[in-house]
CSV table of C-alpha atoms in Angstrom, one decimal:
chain,number,residue,atom,x,y,z
I,75,GLN,CA,-4.8,-36.6,-5.1
I,76,VAL,CA,-8.0,-35.1,-3.7
I,77,GLN,CA,-9.7,-32.6,-5.9
I,78,LEU,CA,-12.8,-30.5,-5.4
I,79,GLN,CA,-14.9,-28.9,-8.1
I,80,GLU,CA,-17.7,-26.3,-7.7
I,81,SER,CA,-20.6,-26.2,-10.1
I,82,GLY,CA,-23.8,-24.2,-10.4
I,83,PRO,CA,-25.4,-21.1,-12.0
I,84,GLY,CA,-23.1,-18.1,-12.4
I,85,LEU,CA,-26.0,-15.7,-12.3
I,86,VAL,CA,-28.8,-15.6,-9.8
I,87,GLU,CA,-31.6,-13.1,-9.6
I,88,PRO,CA,-32.1,-11.0,-6.4
I,89,SER,CA,-34.4,-12.6,-3.8
I,90,GLN,CA,-33.8,-16.1,-5.4
I,91,THR,CA,-31.8,-19.0,-4.0
I,92,LEU,CA,-28.2,-19.7,-4.9
I,93,SER,CA,-27.4,-23.4,-5.3
I,94,LEU,CA,-24.0,-24.8,-5.7
I,95,THR,CA,-22.6,-28.3,-5.7
I,96,CYS,CA,-19.0,-29.4,-4.9
I,97,THR,CA,-17.9,-32.7,-6.4
I,98,VAL,CA,-15.1,-34.5,-4.7
I,99,SER,CA,-12.7,-36.8,-6.5
I,100,GLY,CA,-9.8,-38.9,-5.1
I,101,ALA,CA,-11.4,-39.5,-1.7
I,102,SER,CA,-14.7,-40.4,-0.3
I,103,ILE,CA,-16.6,-37.7,1.6
I,104,SER,CA,-17.9,-40.5,3.8
I,105,SER,CA,-14.5,-41.3,5.3
I,106,GLY,CA,-12.4,-39.7,7.9
I,107,THR,CA,-13.2,-36.9,10.3
I,108,TYR,CA,-13.3,-34.2,7.7
I,109,SER,CA,-15.7,-31.3,7.5
I,110,TRP,CA,-16.8,-30.1,4.1
I,111,SER,CA,-16.9,-26.4,3.8
I,112,TRP,CA,-17.9,-23.4,1.8
I,113,VAL,CA,-16.0,-20.1,1.8
I,114,ARG,CA,-16.7,-17.1,-0.3
I,115,GLN,CA,-14.7,-14.1,-1.4
I,116,PRO,CA,-16.2,-10.8,-2.8
I,117,ALA,CA,-14.1,-9.1,-5.4
I,118,GLY,CA,-11.1,-7.5,-3.9
I,119,LYS,CA,-12.0,-8.6,-0.4
I,120,GLY,CA,-10.9,-11.3,2.0
I,121,LEU,CA,-12.2,-14.8,2.8
I,122,GLU,CA,-15.5,-15.3,4.5
I,123,TRP,CA,-16.5,-18.7,5.9
I,124,ILE,CA,-20.1,-19.7,5.1
I,125,GLY,CA,-20.4,-23.0,6.8
I,126,HIS,CA,-19.6,-26.7,6.9
I,127,ILE,CA,-21.1,-30.1,7.1
I,128,TYR,CA,-19.8,-33.3,8.6
I,129,ILE,CA,-20.6,-36.8,7.4
I,130,SER,CA,-22.8,-37.2,10.4
I,131,GLY,CA,-25.0,-34.5,8.9
I,132,THR,CA,-24.1,-32.0,11.6
I,133,THR,CA,-23.8,-28.5,10.2
I,134,ASN,CA,-22.5,-25.2,11.4
I,135,PHE,CA,-23.0,-21.9,9.7
I,136,ASN,CA,-21.6,-18.4,9.9
I,137,PRO,CA,-24.0,-16.5,12.3
I,138,SER,CA,-24.3,-13.7,9.9
I,139,LEU,CA,-25.7,-16.0,7.2
I,140,LYS,CA,-27.3,-18.7,9.3
I,141,SER,CA,-30.9,-17.8,8.6
I,142,ARG,CA,-30.4,-18.1,4.9
I,143,VAL,CA,-28.0,-21.1,4.5
I,144,ALA,CA,-28.5,-24.8,4.1
I,145,MET,CA,-26.1,-27.6,3.3
I,146,SER,CA,-26.4,-31.2,2.4
I,147,MET,CA,-24.4,-34.2,1.3
I,148,ASP,CA,-25.0,-36.9,-1.4
I,149,THR,CA,-22.6,-39.7,-0.5
I,150,SER,CA,-23.7,-41.7,-3.6
I,151,ARG,CA,-22.4,-39.0,-5.8
I,152,ASN,CA,-19.6,-37.9,-3.5
I,153,GLN,CA,-20.9,-34.4,-3.5
I,154,PHE,CA,-22.0,-31.8,-1.0
I,155,SER,CA,-24.1,-28.7,-1.7
I,156,LEU,CA,-24.8,-25.2,-0.6
I,157,ARG,CA,-28.1,-23.3,-0.7
I,158,LEU,CA,-28.3,-19.6,0.1
I,159,SER,CA,-31.7,-18.1,0.0
I,160,SER,CA,-33.0,-14.5,-0.5
I,161,VAL,CA,-29.8,-13.4,-2.2
I,162,THR,CA,-28.8,-9.7,-2.8
I,163,ALA,CA,-26.0,-8.0,-4.6
I,164,ALA,CA,-24.0,-8.4,-1.4
I,165,ASP,CA,-23.8,-12.1,-2.0
I,166,THR,CA,-22.0,-11.7,-5.3
I,167,ALA,CA,-18.6,-13.4,-4.8
I,168,ILE,CA,-16.4,-16.3,-5.8
I,169,TYR,CA,-17.6,-19.3,-3.9
I,170,TYR,CA,-15.1,-22.0,-2.9
I,171,CYS,CA,-15.6,-25.4,-1.5
I,172,ALA,CA,-12.9,-26.9,0.7
I,173,ARG,CA,-12.1,-29.8,2.9
I,174,ALA,CA,-11.2,-29.1,6.5
I,175,HIS,CA,-9.2,-31.6,8.5
I,176,GLY,CA,-7.4,-31.8,11.8
I,177,SER,CA,-8.9,-32.3,15.3
I,178,THR,CA,-12.0,-30.8,16.8
I,179,SER,CA,-10.0,-27.8,18.0
I,180,ILE,CA,-7.4,-27.4,15.3
I,181,ARG,CA,-8.6,-27.5,11.7
I,182,TRP,CA,-7.3,-26.2,8.4
I,183,PHE,CA,-8.5,-26.2,4.8
I,184,ASP,CA,-6.8,-28.4,2.2
I,185,PRO,CA,-7.5,-28.7,-0.7
I,186,TRP,CA,-9.7,-26.0,-2.1
I,187,GLY,CA,-11.8,-26.1,-5.3
I,188,GLN,CA,-10.9,-23.6,-8.0
I,189,GLY,CA,-13.9,-21.4,-7.1
I,190,THR,CA,-16.9,-20.3,-9.0
I,191,LEU,CA,-18.1,-16.8,-9.5
I,192,VAL,CA,-21.7,-16.1,-8.6
I,193,THR,CA,-23.2,-12.8,-9.6
I,194,VAL,CA,-26.5,-11.7,-8.2
I,195,SER,CA,-28.3,-9.4,-10.7
I,196,SER,CA,-31.5,-9.1,-12.5
C,159,SER,CA,-14.2,-14.6,19.5
C,160,TYR,CA,-11.0,-14.1,17.6
C,161,VAL,CA,-10.0,-11.2,15.4
C,162,LEU,CA,-6.8,-11.8,13.5
C,163,THR,CA,-4.9,-8.7,12.5
C,164,GLN,CA,-2.6,-8.7,9.4
C,165,PRO,CA,-0.8,-5.8,7.8
C,166,PRO,CA,-2.6,-4.9,4.5
C,167,SER,CA,0.7,-5.0,2.6
C,168,VAL,CA,4.3,-6.0,2.8
C,169,SER,CA,6.9,-5.2,0.2
C,170,VAL,CA,10.2,-6.9,-0.3
C,171,ALA,CA,13.0,-7.0,-2.9
C,172,PRO,CA,13.8,-10.3,-4.7
C,173,GLY,CA,16.1,-12.5,-2.7
C,174,GLU,CA,15.2,-10.8,0.6
C,175,THR,CA,13.1,-12.1,3.5
C,176,ALA,CA,9.5,-11.3,3.9
C,177,ARG,CA,7.7,-11.5,7.2
C,178,ILE,CA,4.0,-11.4,7.5
C,179,THR,CA,2.4,-11.2,10.9
C,180,CYS,CA,-0.9,-12.3,12.3
C,181,GLY,CA,-1.9,-10.8,15.6
C,182,GLU,CA,-4.3,-11.7,18.3
C,183,ASN,CA,-4.2,-11.7,22.1
C,184,ASN,CA,-2.5,-15.0,23.2
C,185,ILE,CA,-2.5,-16.4,19.6
C,186,GLY,CA,0.4,-18.5,20.7
C,187,SER,CA,-2.0,-20.8,22.5
C,188,LYS,CA,-3.7,-21.5,19.2
C,189,SER,CA,-2.5,-23.3,16.1
C,190,VAL,CA,-2.2,-21.0,13.1
C,191,HIS,CA,-2.4,-21.9,9.4
C,192,TRP,CA,-1.4,-19.9,6.4
C,193,TYR,CA,-2.7,-19.7,2.8
C,194,GLN,CA,-1.3,-18.2,-0.3
C,195,GLN,CA,-3.7,-16.9,-2.9
C,196,LYS,CA,-2.3,-15.8,-6.2
C,197,PRO,CA,-4.4,-13.5,-8.5
C,198,GLY,CA,-7.3,-15.4,-10.0
C,199,GLN,CA,-6.5,-18.6,-8.1
C,200,ALA,CA,-7.9,-20.4,-5.1
C,201,PRO,CA,-6.1,-20.3,-1.8
C,202,VAL,CA,-3.4,-22.8,-1.2
C,203,LEU,CA,-2.3,-24.1,2.2
C,204,VAL,CA,1.4,-23.2,2.8
C,205,ILE,CA,1.7,-23.7,6.6
C,206,TYR,CA,-0.4,-25.6,9.1
C,207,TYR,CA,0.1,-26.4,12.8
C,208,ASP,CA,2.0,-23.1,13.1
C,209,SER,CA,5.1,-24.4,11.2
C,210,ASP,CA,4.4,-27.5,9.3
C,211,ARG,CA,4.7,-27.4,5.5
C,212,PRO,CA,2.5,-29.5,3.2
C,213,SER,CA,4.3,-31.6,0.7
C,214,GLY,CA,5.3,-29.5,-2.3
C,215,ILE,CA,5.7,-26.3,-0.4
C,216,PRO,CA,9.3,-25.0,-0.6
C,217,GLU,CA,11.4,-24.9,2.5
C,218,ARG,CA,11.6,-21.1,2.0
C,219,PHE,CA,8.2,-20.9,3.7
C,220,ALA,CA,8.4,-21.1,7.4
C,221,GLY,CA,6.0,-20.3,10.3
C,222,SER,CA,6.3,-19.5,13.9
C,223,ASN,CA,3.8,-18.6,16.7
C,224,SER,CA,4.4,-17.2,20.1
C,225,GLY,CA,2.7,-14.7,22.5
C,226,ASN,CA,0.4,-12.4,20.6
C,227,SER,CA,1.7,-12.9,17.1
C,228,ALA,CA,2.2,-15.6,14.5
C,229,THR,CA,4.6,-15.0,11.6
C,230,LEU,CA,4.9,-16.4,8.1
C,231,THR,CA,8.5,-16.0,6.9
C,232,ILE,CA,9.4,-16.3,3.3
C,233,SER,CA,13.1,-16.5,2.6
C,234,ARG,CA,14.8,-15.7,-0.7
C,235,VAL,CA,11.7,-14.2,-2.0
C,236,GLU,CA,10.9,-14.7,-5.7
C,237,ALA,CA,8.6,-12.9,-8.1
C,238,GLY,CA,6.3,-15.9,-8.0
C,239,ASP,CA,5.7,-15.4,-4.3
C,240,GLU,CA,3.7,-12.3,-5.0
C,241,ALA,CA,0.3,-13.1,-3.7
C,242,ASP,CA,-2.2,-12.4,-0.9
C,243,TYR,CA,-1.5,-14.4,2.3
C,244,TYR,CA,-4.2,-15.2,4.9
C,245,CYS,CA,-3.7,-16.6,8.4
C,246,GLN,CA,-6.4,-18.8,10.0
C,247,VAL,CA,-7.2,-20.3,13.4
C,248,TRP,CA,-10.1,-22.5,14.5
C,249,ASP,CA,-12.5,-21.2,17.1
C,250,SER,CA,-13.2,-24.5,18.9
C,251,SER,CA,-15.9,-23.0,21.1
C,252,SER,CA,-17.9,-22.1,18.1
C,253,ASP,CA,-16.6,-24.8,15.7
C,254,HIS,CA,-15.7,-22.4,13.0
C,255,PRO,CA,-12.7,-20.9,11.4
C,256,VAL,CA,-11.4,-17.3,11.7
C,257,PHE,CA,-9.5,-15.8,8.9
C,258,GLY,CA,-7.2,-12.8,9.0
C,259,GLY,CA,-7.9,-9.9,6.7
C,260,GLY,CA,-5.1,-10.9,4.4
C,261,THR,CA,-1.7,-9.3,3.4
C,262,LYS,CA,-0.7,-8.5,-0.1
C,263,LEU,CA,2.9,-9.4,-0.6
C,264,THR,CA,4.6,-7.2,-3.3
C,265,VAL,CA,7.9,-8.2,-4.8
C,266,LEU,CA,9.7,-5.0,-5.8
């Protein structure tokens, strides 16, 4: 059974960089045609896709966040990571990692990590 | 670019049938996926490829997609089905997902 687990600081100061890691168990992030994704959800609001990374290293980001986002993979640790720079209070949210699979034109997310709350505050 | 429109809320009595719609022009030409998110929990995939159910999802959950609307149908609704439900498609031209705004299902 594939499981994903987010980790990282729960509190980040404004203008600093948010860094999160997703550890995958039960499957290798190096196998298959999956994309490894980050999705966030502000309190009481809907789901917002942040971006994803393929094992090839190819990334794609939400245009509204693209200038501040970076993603990477560490296959030796079976992890992938998110960095979001210059954070503001608007970046306060629950951050989920998820695996997307399907074809190049039809993809869905399964499974999801349990999520981690990141608060941006001084 | 896609904009998926869901009703903010749907209410149904226990044992009845709930229908949650996801609208977009010609959405029938896309594959729609559905997620259930209970309070304080991560989303869970309940329908993919319009109407397929992942293992472990009850047969009470069914999906359909045609024309300008996709529908998640939950039969014999139980109190435990109370949750937010999100539809999702993949925008292949931009290689990114699009989520609906979510529908809160209340079991009366």
